Amino acid sequence: MFSIGQMSKQTHVKIPTIRYYEQMGLIAPPVRTEGNQRRYSQAALERLSFIKHARDLGLTIEAIRDLTDLSAHPEKPCADAHRIAKEHLASVRERIAKLQRLEVELARIEVGCDTGQMESCYVIQALADHSLCVEEH
Amino acid sequence: MFSIGQMSKQTHVKIPTIRYYEQMGLIAPPVRTEGNQRRYSQAALERLSFIKHARDLGLTIEAIRDLTDLSAHPEKPCADAHRIAKEHLASVRERIAKLQRLEVELARIEVGCDTGQMESCYVIQALADHSLCVEEH
DNA sequence: CTTGAACCTATAGCTACTAGAGGGATTATA
DNA sequence: TATAATCCCTCTAGTAGCTATAGGTTCAAG
């Protein structure tokens, strides 16, 4: 059995975050000692690792809940898990594309200014005037 | 003079958001009609456009506050504005790099699964087992 | 003058945590 | 066995940047 601190060290999930996940129903309430402290099983540790990993990959709590619900039914087809991963991949790609457009814009703004006075600063002008933008955002 | 609704339409900033910006001290409290409704000047409209544009580019409220404070002093050198833009560009590039690492991982996970049963679903396995990852995240 | 759209304030909710207060439990050492 | 150090408990509130709702007031067109 692991204390919450041991769980935290092994998974790199902070203690208040573990309690938060319990509150959110992502992990089951563990057994308690006589003194009311949480004690976790190996299975709980693995589940928390799963959650940590999925969060690192940017999945929402909601998506993770769906995935863990799915994995509780090994006999079901995994099309849903497939779909969740696919949707997430699409959203990641969208974010990348959006950020890359911003990068172009910011690089242009930043380079355009050669450290004169505020009065003529291109950074300020470019931010004030959307029409100076090369692309839409 | 513009009503808050007209401001909203022209800048595509939602009405509650405009009020929120006022609360946060990003825009000055405008004059009011006898009936207590907000009336904005042309200058206020331009300032809101600036804010909208900067937000679209992903700058934080804090950074925008810094920039607008700077632009209120046209005689100062614009090095600070330059620095804010530069820092933001660096953080955008970092986010892009991070998302691209995730993209690789997710694409691999998603392709690895060919819609069998949950029991052997690679999506679930990959999320459960960090050691299956190609790179760190 | 009436009516309907637009406006007002205040409060609560969203995501995914994080921090702090004030106190109790566990464990290692003397 | 006593004590100190560390760990853990609950509860509340705060973070960013809004968005939504409720319940009421004002404005502008016809």
Coordinates of C-alpha atoms (C1' of nucleotides) in Angstrom, one line a residue:
Chain A
M1 CA 0.0 0.0 0.0
F2 CA 1.2 3.5 -0.8
S3 CA 0.6 6.8 1.0
I4 CA -0.4 9.8 -1.1
G5 CA 3.1 11.1 -0.8
Q6 CA 4.6 7.9 -2.3
M7 CA 2.0 8.1 -5.1
S8 CA 3.0 11.6 -5.8
K9 CA 6.7 10.8 -5.9
Q10 CA 6.3 7.9 -8.2
T11 CA 4.0 9.6 -10.7
H12 CA 5.1 13.2 -10.4
V13 CA 1.5 14.2 -9.8
K14 CA 1.3 16.7 -6.9
I15 CA -0.5 15.7 -3.8
P16 CA -3.3 18.3 -4.0
T17 CA -3.8 17.3 -7.6
I18 CA -4.3 13.6 -6.6
R19 CA -6.9 14.7 -4.1
Y20 CA -8.5 16.8 -6.8
Y21 CA -8.7 13.9 -9.2
E22 CA -10.4 11.9 -6.5
Q23 CA -12.9 14.7 -6.1
M24 CA -13.5 14.8 -9.8
G25 CA -14.1 11.1 -9.9
L26 CA -11.1 10.3 -12.0
I27 CA -9.7 7.9 -9.4
A28 CA -11.7 5.9 -6.9
P29 CA -11.6 6.9 -3.2
P30 CA -8.9 4.7 -1.7
V31 CA -9.1 2.8 1.6
R32 CA -8.1 4.8 4.7
T33 CA -5.9 4.0 7.8
E34 CA -7.5 4.3 11.2
G35 CA -6.1 7.8 11.3
N36 CA -8.0 8.6 8.1
Q37 CA -5.0 8.7 5.8
R38 CA -5.3 7.5 2.2
R39 CA -3.6 4.2 1.3
Y40 CA -3.4 3.2 -2.4
S41 CA -3.1 -0.2 -4.2
Q42 CA -0.7 -1.0 -7.0
A43 CA -3.7 -0.8 -9.4
A44 CA -4.4 2.8 -8.2
L45 CA -0.8 3.7 -8.9
E46 CA -1.0 2.4 -12.4
R47 CA -4.2 4.3 -13.0
L48 CA -2.7 7.5 -11.8
S49 CA 0.3 6.9 -14.1
F50 CA -2.2 6.5 -17.0
I51 CA -3.9 9.8 -16.1
K52 CA -0.6 11.6 -15.7
H53 CA 0.6 10.4 -19.0
A54 CA -2.6 11.3 -20.8
R55 CA -2.6 14.8 -19.2
D56 CA 1.0 15.3 -20.3
L57 CA -0.2 14.5 -23.8
G58 CA -2.8 17.3 -23.4
L59 CA -6.0 15.2 -23.0
T60 CA -8.7 16.8 -21.0
I61 CA -10.0 15.3 -17.8
E62 CA -13.2 14.7 -19.6
A63 CA -11.4 12.7 -22.4
I64 CA -9.5 10.7 -19.8
R65 CA -12.6 9.9 -18.0
D66 CA -14.1 8.5 -21.3
L67 CA -10.9 6.5 -22.0
T68 CA -10.8 5.0 -18.5
D69 CA -14.5 4.1 -18.7
L70 CA -13.8 2.4 -22.0
S71 CA -10.8 0.5 -20.7
A72 CA -13.0 -0.9 -17.9
H73 CA -14.8 -2.9 -20.6
P74 CA -12.2 -5.1 -22.4
E75 CA -14.7 -6.9 -24.5
K76 CA -15.9 -3.8 -26.3
P77 CA -14.5 -2.6 -29.6
C78 CA -11.8 0.0 -29.2
A79 CA -13.2 2.3 -31.9
D80 CA -14.2 4.9 -29.3
A81 CA -10.7 5.0 -27.8
H82 CA -9.4 5.3 -31.4
R83 CA -11.8 8.2 -32.0
I84 CA -10.8 10.1 -28.9
A85 CA -7.1 9.9 -29.7
K86 CA -7.8 10.9 -33.3
E87 CA -9.9 13.9 -32.3
H88 CA -7.2 15.0 -29.9
L89 CA -4.6 14.7 -32.6
A90 CA -6.6 16.9 -34.9
S91 CA -7.0 19.5 -32.2
V92 CA -3.2 19.5 -31.5
R93 CA -2.6 19.9 -35.2
E94 CA -5.0 22.8 -35.3
R95 CA -3.2 24.5 -32.3
I96 CA 0.1 24.1 -34.0
A97 CA -1.1 25.6 -37.2
K98 CA -2.6 28.6 -35.3
L99 CA 0.5 29.1 -33.3
Q100 CA 2.7 29.0 -36.4
R101 CA 0.6 31.8 -38.0
L102 CA 1.1 33.8 -34.8
E103 CA 4.8 33.1 -34.9
V104 CA 5.1 34.6 -38.4
E105 CA 3.2 37.7 -37.3
L106 CA 5.2 38.2 -34.1
A107 CA 8.5 37.6 -35.8
R108 CA 7.6 40.3 -38.3
I109 CA 6.5 42.7 -35.6
E110 CA 9.5 42.2 -33.5
V111 CA 12.0 42.5 -36.3
G112 CA 10.2 45.6 -37.7
C113 CA 11.1 47.6 -34.6
D114 CA 14.7 48.8 -34.3
T115 CA 14.7 50.2 -30.8
G116 CA 13.8 53.9 -31.4
Q117 CA 11.4 55.9 -29.4
M118 CA 8.0 54.6 -28.3
E119 CA 6.4 57.2 -30.6
S120 CA 7.4 55.3 -33.7
C121 CA 7.7 51.8 -32.3
Y122 CA 6.6 49.3 -34.8
V123 CA 5.6 46.8 -32.0
I124 CA 3.0 49.2 -30.7
Q125 CA 1.8 50.3 -34.2
A126 CA 1.4 46.7 -35.4
L127 CA -0.6 45.8 -32.4
A128 CA -2.8 48.9 -32.8
D129 CA -3.5 48.3 -36.4
H130 CA -4.8 45.0 -37.5
S131 CA -4.5 46.0 -41.2
L132 CA -0.8 45.7 -40.9
C133 CA -1.1 42.0 -40.5
V134 CA 0.0 39.7 -43.3
E135 CA -2.5 36.9 -42.4
E136 CA -5.8 36.6 -40.6
H137 CA -5.8 35.2 -37.1
Chain B
M1 CA -19.8 58.3 -28.8
F2 CA -20.4 54.5 -29.0
S3 CA -22.5 52.3 -26.8
I4 CA -20.9 49.1 -25.4
G5 CA -22.8 47.1 -28.1
Q6 CA -21.4 49.2 -30.9
M7 CA -17.9 48.7 -29.4
S8 CA -18.5 45.0 -29.3
K9 CA -19.6 44.8 -32.9
Q10 CA -16.7 46.9 -34.2
T11 CA -14.0 45.1 -32.3
H12 CA -15.5 41.6 -32.0
V13 CA -14.9 41.7 -28.3
K14 CA -18.0 40.4 -26.4
I15 CA -19.9 42.8 -24.2
P16 CA -19.2 41.0 -20.8
T17 CA -15.5 40.9 -21.9
I18 CA -15.4 44.7 -22.4
R19 CA -16.8 45.2 -18.9
Y20 CA -14.3 42.7 -17.6
Y21 CA -11.4 44.6 -19.2
E22 CA -12.7 47.7 -17.5
Q23 CA -12.8 45.9 -14.2
M24 CA -9.2 44.7 -14.7
G25 CA -8.1 48.2 -15.4
L26 CA -7.2 47.5 -19.0
I27 CA -9.5 50.2 -20.3
A28 CA -10.5 53.4 -18.5
P29 CA -14.1 53.7 -17.2
P30 CA -16.0 55.6 -19.8
V31 CA -18.4 58.4 -19.3
R32 CA -22.0 57.4 -18.6
T33 CA -25.4 58.6 -19.8
E34 CA -27.9 60.0 -17.3
G35 CA -29.3 56.5 -17.3
N36 CA -25.9 55.0 -16.3
Q37 CA -25.0 53.4 -19.7
R38 CA -21.4 53.5 -21.0
R39 CA -20.5 55.8 -23.8
Y40 CA -17.1 55.4 -25.4
S41 CA -14.9 57.7 -27.4
Q42 CA -13.0 57.0 -30.7
A43 CA -9.8 56.7 -28.6
A44 CA -11.4 54.1 -26.4
L45 CA -12.4 52.1 -29.6
E46 CA -8.9 52.2 -30.8
R47 CA -7.6 51.1 -27.5
L48 CA -10.0 48.2 -27.4
S49 CA -8.9 47.2 -30.9
F50 CA -5.3 47.2 -29.8
I51 CA -6.2 44.9 -26.9
K52 CA -8.2 42.6 -29.0
H53 CA -5.4 42.3 -31.5
A54 CA -2.8 41.7 -28.8
R55 CA -5.1 39.0 -27.2
D56 CA -5.5 37.3 -30.6
L57 CA -1.8 37.2 -30.8
G58 CA -1.8 35.4 -27.4
L59 CA -0.4 38.2 -25.2
T60 CA -1.5 38.0 -21.6
I61 CA -3.6 40.8 -20.0
E62 CA -0.5 41.5 -17.9
A63 CA 1.7 42.0 -21.0
I64 CA -0.9 44.1 -22.7
R65 CA -1.1 46.3 -19.6
D66 CA 2.7 46.8 -19.8
L67 CA 2.5 47.6 -23.5
T68 CA -0.3 50.2 -23.1
D69 CA 1.5 51.8 -20.1
L70 CA 4.6 52.1 -22.3
S71 CA 2.7 53.6 -25.3
A72 CA 1.4 56.3 -23.0
H73 CA 5.0 57.6 -22.8
P74 CA 5.9 58.4 -26.5
E75 CA 9.2 59.9 -25.4
K76 CA 10.6 56.8 -23.9
P77 CA 12.8 54.3 -25.8
C78 CA 10.8 51.4 -27.1
A79 CA 13.2 48.7 -25.9
D80 CA 10.7 47.5 -23.4
A81 CA 8.0 47.0 -26.0
H82 CA 10.6 45.2 -28.1
R83 CA 11.5 42.9 -25.2
I84 CA 7.8 42.0 -24.5
A85 CA 7.2 41.1 -28.1
K86 CA 10.5 39.1 -28.2
E87 CA 9.7 37.2 -25.0
H88 CA 6.3 36.4 -26.3
L89 CA 7.7 35.1 -29.6
A90 CA 10.0 32.9 -27.7
S91 CA 7.2 31.4 -25.6
V92 CA 5.1 30.9 -28.8
R93 CA 8.0 29.0 -30.3
E94 CA 8.4 26.9 -27.2
R95 CA 4.7 26.0 -27.3
I96 CA 4.9 25.0 -31.0
A97 CA 7.9 22.8 -30.3
K98 CA 6.1 21.1 -27.4
L99 CA 3.0 20.5 -29.4
Q100 CA 4.9 19.1 -32.2
R101 CA 6.5 16.5 -29.9
L102 CA 3.0 15.6 -28.7
E103 CA 1.8 15.4 -32.3
V104 CA 4.4 12.8 -33.1
E105 CA 3.4 10.8 -30.0
L106 CA -0.3 10.9 -30.7
A107 CA 0.0 10.1 -34.3
R108 CA 2.0 7.0 -33.4
I109 CA -0.5 6.0 -30.8
E110 CA -3.4 6.5 -33.0
V111 CA -2.0 4.7 -36.0
G112 CA -0.8 1.8 -33.8
C113 CA -4.4 0.8 -33.1
D114 CA -6.4 -0.9 -35.7
T115 CA -9.8 -1.0 -34.2
G116 CA -9.8 -4.4 -32.4
Q117 CA -11.1 -5.0 -28.9
M118 CA -10.4 -2.7 -26.0
E119 CA -8.4 -5.6 -24.5
S120 CA -5.5 -5.1 -26.9
C121 CA -6.1 -1.5 -27.9
Y122 CA -2.8 0.3 -28.4
V123 CA -4.3 3.7 -27.5
I124 CA -5.0 2.5 -24.0
Q125 CA -1.8 0.6 -23.7
A126 CA 0.3 3.5 -24.9
L127 CA -1.4 5.8 -22.4
A128 CA -0.9 3.4 -19.6
D129 CA 2.8 2.8 -20.3
H130 CA 5.1 5.8 -20.6
S131 CA 8.0 3.6 -21.6
L132 CA 6.3 3.1 -25.0
C133 CA 7.0 6.7 -25.8
V134 CA 9.5 7.6 -28.4
E135 CA 10.4 10.9 -26.8
E136 CA 10.1 12.6 -23.4
H137 CA 7.3 15.1 -22.8
Chain C
dC1 C1' -46.5 56.7 -25.5
dT2 C1' -45.5 52.2 -26.0
dT3 C1' -42.7 48.4 -27.0
dG4 C1' -38.7 45.7 -27.7
dA5 C1' -34.0 45.7 -27.9
dA6 C1' -30.1 47.0 -25.5
dC7 C1' -28.2 48.0 -21.3
dC8 C1' -27.1 47.7 -16.0
dT9 C1' -25.1 45.2 -11.6
dA10 C1' -24.0 41.2 -9.1
dT11 C1' -23.0 36.6 -8.7
dA12 C1' -21.6 32.1 -10.0
dG13 C1' -19.4 28.9 -13.2
dC14 C1' -15.8 27.1 -16.4
dT15 C1' -10.6 24.2 -16.5
dA16 C1' -7.2 22.2 -14.0
dC17 C1' -5.1 22.9 -10.7
dT18 C1' -2.2 25.4 -6.5
dA19 C1' -1.6 27.6 -2.0
dG20 C1' -2.6 28.4 2.7
dA21 C1' -4.5 27.8 7.4
dG22 C1' -5.1 25.1 11.2
dG23 C1' -4.9 20.8 13.0
dG24 C1' -4.2 15.4 13.5
dA25 C1' -1.3 11.0 12.2
dT26 C1' 2.8 8.4 11.5
dT27 C1' 7.5 7.2 12.0
dA28 C1' 12.3 7.4 13.4
dT29 C1' 15.3 8.2 16.9
dA30 C1' 16.8 8.9 21.8
Chain D
dT1 C1' 8.3 5.3 25.9
dA2 C1' 8.7 10.1 24.8
dT3 C1' 9.4 13.4 21.5
dA4 C1' 10.4 15.6 17.3
dA5 C1' 10.2 15.7 12.4
dT6 C1' 7.7 14.7 8.7
dC7 C1' 3.6 13.6 6.7
dC8 C1' -1.2 13.9 6.1
dC9 C1' -6.1 15.7 6.8
dT10 C1' -10.2 19.1 5.4
dC11 C1' -11.7 23.4 3.9
dT12 C1' -11.4 27.6 1.6
dA13 C1' -9.8 30.7 -1.7
dG14 C1' -7.1 32.0 -5.5
dT15 C1' -5.2 31.7 -10.5
dA16 C1' -6.5 33.4 -16.1
dG17 C1' -9.8 35.0 -19.0
dC18 C1' -13.6 35.0 -19.6
dT19 C1' -19.0 33.3 -20.1
dA20 C1' -23.6 32.8 -18.3
dT21 C1' -27.5 33.8 -15.6
dA22 C1' -31.0 36.5 -13.0
dG23 C1' -33.5 40.4 -12.2
dG24 C1' -34.0 44.8 -13.2
dT25 C1' -33.5 49.7 -16.0
dT26 C1' -32.9 52.7 -20.1
dC27 C1' -32.9 53.9 -24.8
dA28 C1' -34.7 54.6 -29.5
dA29 C1' -37.9 53.8 -33.1
dG30 C1' -42.6 54.0 -34.6

